[in-house]
Each structure stands twice: as structure tokens, then as C-alpha cells.
Short mmCIF file of C-alpha atoms in Angstrom, two decimals:
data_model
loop_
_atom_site.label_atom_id
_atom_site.label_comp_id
_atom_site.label_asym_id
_atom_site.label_seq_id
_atom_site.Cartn_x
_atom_site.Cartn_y
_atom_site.Cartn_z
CA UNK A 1 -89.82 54.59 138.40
CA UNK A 2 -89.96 51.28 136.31
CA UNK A 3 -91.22 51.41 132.49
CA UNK A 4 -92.90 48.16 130.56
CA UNK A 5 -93.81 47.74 126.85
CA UNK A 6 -97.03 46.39 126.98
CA UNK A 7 -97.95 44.73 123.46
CA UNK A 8 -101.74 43.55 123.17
CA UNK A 9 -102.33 41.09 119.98
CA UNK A 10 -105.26 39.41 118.73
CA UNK A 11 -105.56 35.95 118.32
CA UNK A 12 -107.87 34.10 116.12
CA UNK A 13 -109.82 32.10 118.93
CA UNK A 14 -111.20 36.13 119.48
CA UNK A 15 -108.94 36.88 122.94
CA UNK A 16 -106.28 38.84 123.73
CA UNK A 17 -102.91 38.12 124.37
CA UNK A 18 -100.34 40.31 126.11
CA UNK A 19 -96.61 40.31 126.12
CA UNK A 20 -94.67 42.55 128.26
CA UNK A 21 -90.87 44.30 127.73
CA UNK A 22 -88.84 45.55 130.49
CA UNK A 23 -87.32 48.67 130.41
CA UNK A 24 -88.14 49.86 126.72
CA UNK A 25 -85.48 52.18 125.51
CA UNK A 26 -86.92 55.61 125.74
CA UNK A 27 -86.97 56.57 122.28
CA UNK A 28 -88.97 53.54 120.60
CA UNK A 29 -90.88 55.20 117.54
CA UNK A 30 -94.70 54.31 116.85
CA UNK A 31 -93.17 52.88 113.35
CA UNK A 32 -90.65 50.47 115.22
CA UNK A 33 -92.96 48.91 118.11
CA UNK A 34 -95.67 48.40 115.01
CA UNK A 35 -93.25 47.06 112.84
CA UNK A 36 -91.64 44.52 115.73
CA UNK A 37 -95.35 43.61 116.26
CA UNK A 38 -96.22 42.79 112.89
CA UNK A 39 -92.80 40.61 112.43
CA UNK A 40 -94.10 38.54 115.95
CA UNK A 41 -97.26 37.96 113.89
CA UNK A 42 -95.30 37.07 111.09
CA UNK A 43 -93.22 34.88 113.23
CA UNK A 44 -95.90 32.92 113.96
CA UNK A 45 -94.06 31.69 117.25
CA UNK A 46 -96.76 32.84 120.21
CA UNK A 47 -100.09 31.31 119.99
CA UNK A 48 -103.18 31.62 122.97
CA UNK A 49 -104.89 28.66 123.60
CA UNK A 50 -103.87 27.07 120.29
CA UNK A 51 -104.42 30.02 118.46
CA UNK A 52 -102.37 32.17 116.11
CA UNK A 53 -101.84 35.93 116.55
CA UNK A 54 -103.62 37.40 113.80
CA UNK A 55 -103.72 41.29 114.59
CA UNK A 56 -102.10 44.06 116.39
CA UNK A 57 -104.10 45.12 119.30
CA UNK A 58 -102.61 48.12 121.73
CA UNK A 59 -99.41 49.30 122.41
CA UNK A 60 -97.82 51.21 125.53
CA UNK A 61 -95.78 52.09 128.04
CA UNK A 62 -96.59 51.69 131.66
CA UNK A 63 -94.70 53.66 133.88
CA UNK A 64 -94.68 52.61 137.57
CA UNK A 65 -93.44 54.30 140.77
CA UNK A 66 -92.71 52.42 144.12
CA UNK A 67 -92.60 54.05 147.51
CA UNK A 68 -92.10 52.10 150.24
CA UNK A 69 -93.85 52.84 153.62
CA UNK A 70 -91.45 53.41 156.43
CA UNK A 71 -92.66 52.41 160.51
CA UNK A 72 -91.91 53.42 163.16
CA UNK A 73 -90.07 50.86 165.68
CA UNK A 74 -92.87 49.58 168.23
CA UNK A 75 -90.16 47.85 170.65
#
């Protein structure tokens, strides 16, 4: 099983722009993804067509389990 950090953000042009973390640790606090979120904001170094982000969307963590499907040889 595979985790992301998905942060959504709003930007001022009124869409939303996503950035996604691989393998969060597993004990991230509410407090801590908010605060990194607010200090990308701050940072003012993403932007969506143009646009600054101006406020904290969603957060969360996407858990994702592969199985492959195994055949059977047809020779």
C-alpha cells in the first residue's frame, strides 16, 4: 500500500490547484500540514495560470493498494 499527501489550495483566478507528497510520514499532525500550507502561500512560489495561491483548500492522505492480476500460461 502506497500513501500521498494531497494538498488542495486556492488560487485567486477562482481554481484549484493540487500538489501531491509521496510517502507522508505517518504521524503528520493537522497543525503541521496547515502550517506547511500556509508557509507555501506565504512563499508565494506556486502560482496556476498566473495566479497566486491565496487559501488553503483540503488536505489528505490517499492510501492506495496494488494487486496485480496473475494468468495463466496459454502456450
Amino acid at each position: 500500500m502506497t500513501q500521498v499527501l494531497v494538498l488542495k489550495f486556492d488560487a485567486g483566478n477562482g481554481k484549484t490547484m493540487t500538489l501531491t507528497v509521496d510517502e507522508p510520514r505517518d504521524n503528520l499532525t493537522p497543525t503541521e500540514v496547515e502550517d506547511v500550507m500556509q508557509k507555501i502561500i506565504a512563499s508565494n512560489i506556486f502560482h496556476h495560470s498566473g495566479s497566486s495561491l491565496i487559501a488553503i483548500n483540503q488536505a489528505r492522505i490517499v492510501e492506495r493498494t496494488v494487486s496485480e492480476i496473475q494468468f495463466i500460461d496459454r502456450n
